[in-house]
Amino acid sequence: MKTITCSVSMSSSDVQASSKIKRGVDVNFTTRILIIAAMLLVLAGCGNGEAEPSDAPFDAFSKTIEAYDVSELAVPTWRDVDGVTYINDILIVNEEYGLPADYNPGVEPEVIEAYTELIDDAAAEGFDLVIVSGFRSYQDQVEVYDHFVETLGQEAADLRTLQAGHSEHQSGLAVDIGSVESASTAAIPFGETPDYEWMKDVAHEYGFIIRYQEGKEDITGLGYEPWHIRYVGEKAATEIYAQDLVLEEYLGID
């Protein structure tokens, strides 16, 4: 950007003529034109000055670029292990990423350990958490999905569960939980119990996330499921909880 300073010099007669214009005194039309033309020529000449452009904006931009450490950018790492997709070493299974039909790990040991600690601490606080559904094989999910389709219809079923090969239950990393009361009757939604209110704010401390959050249905592909928790490890779970994310957002695939 150029900083331009210019001055306009006028003869005494020009000043007198100009002052007459300002006072509203009638002057010769030709004189007016000459004064205006002279002023325009002087101003036009200001645009051709030799003032050096300032480098300040470019210096500031350069310093900003130098201060930015590109090594801090998180670049997701993808791995495919026998048809199972891992992003940043976290297994991902959803509508898009599936599991092979023969993937049959059962409930992973670290999930059992973390869940046992969770329900023990819940009991110490006066809450009774129970497992409603744990590991499901590929064939188990075929039966669950078909049941929902027969009961609710295709469209409604797709909001409630996923087709075989795309359910987190087959990963061995997810469980459906409830309180003793909500597990015994559908009339008491788990998401409206004191047990859930306690659990939702501490689950990340045990490595679990609420996998299908309210308001994130367009991202996860499933409706709100406060009972479905997924093990991702304490570090990832804490970051997901603190930023109010779902797993797809955290992994950058939303």
XYZ file of C-alpha atoms in Angstrom, residues 14 19 27 39 89 122 148 161 186 193 221 227-228 241:
14
model
C -6.914 31.239 -8.246
C -13.035 32.100 -2.474
C -17.725 34.185 -11.460
C -6.782 21.135 -9.470
C -5.240 -46.851 15.827
C -21.233 -46.616 40.092
C -36.418 -54.452 13.373
C -29.853 -50.385 14.178
C -39.233 -49.858 28.442
C -32.484 -41.859 34.954
C -26.303 -42.451 10.991
C -27.292 -46.600 26.548
C -24.697 -47.455 23.888
C -15.980 -35.703 25.823
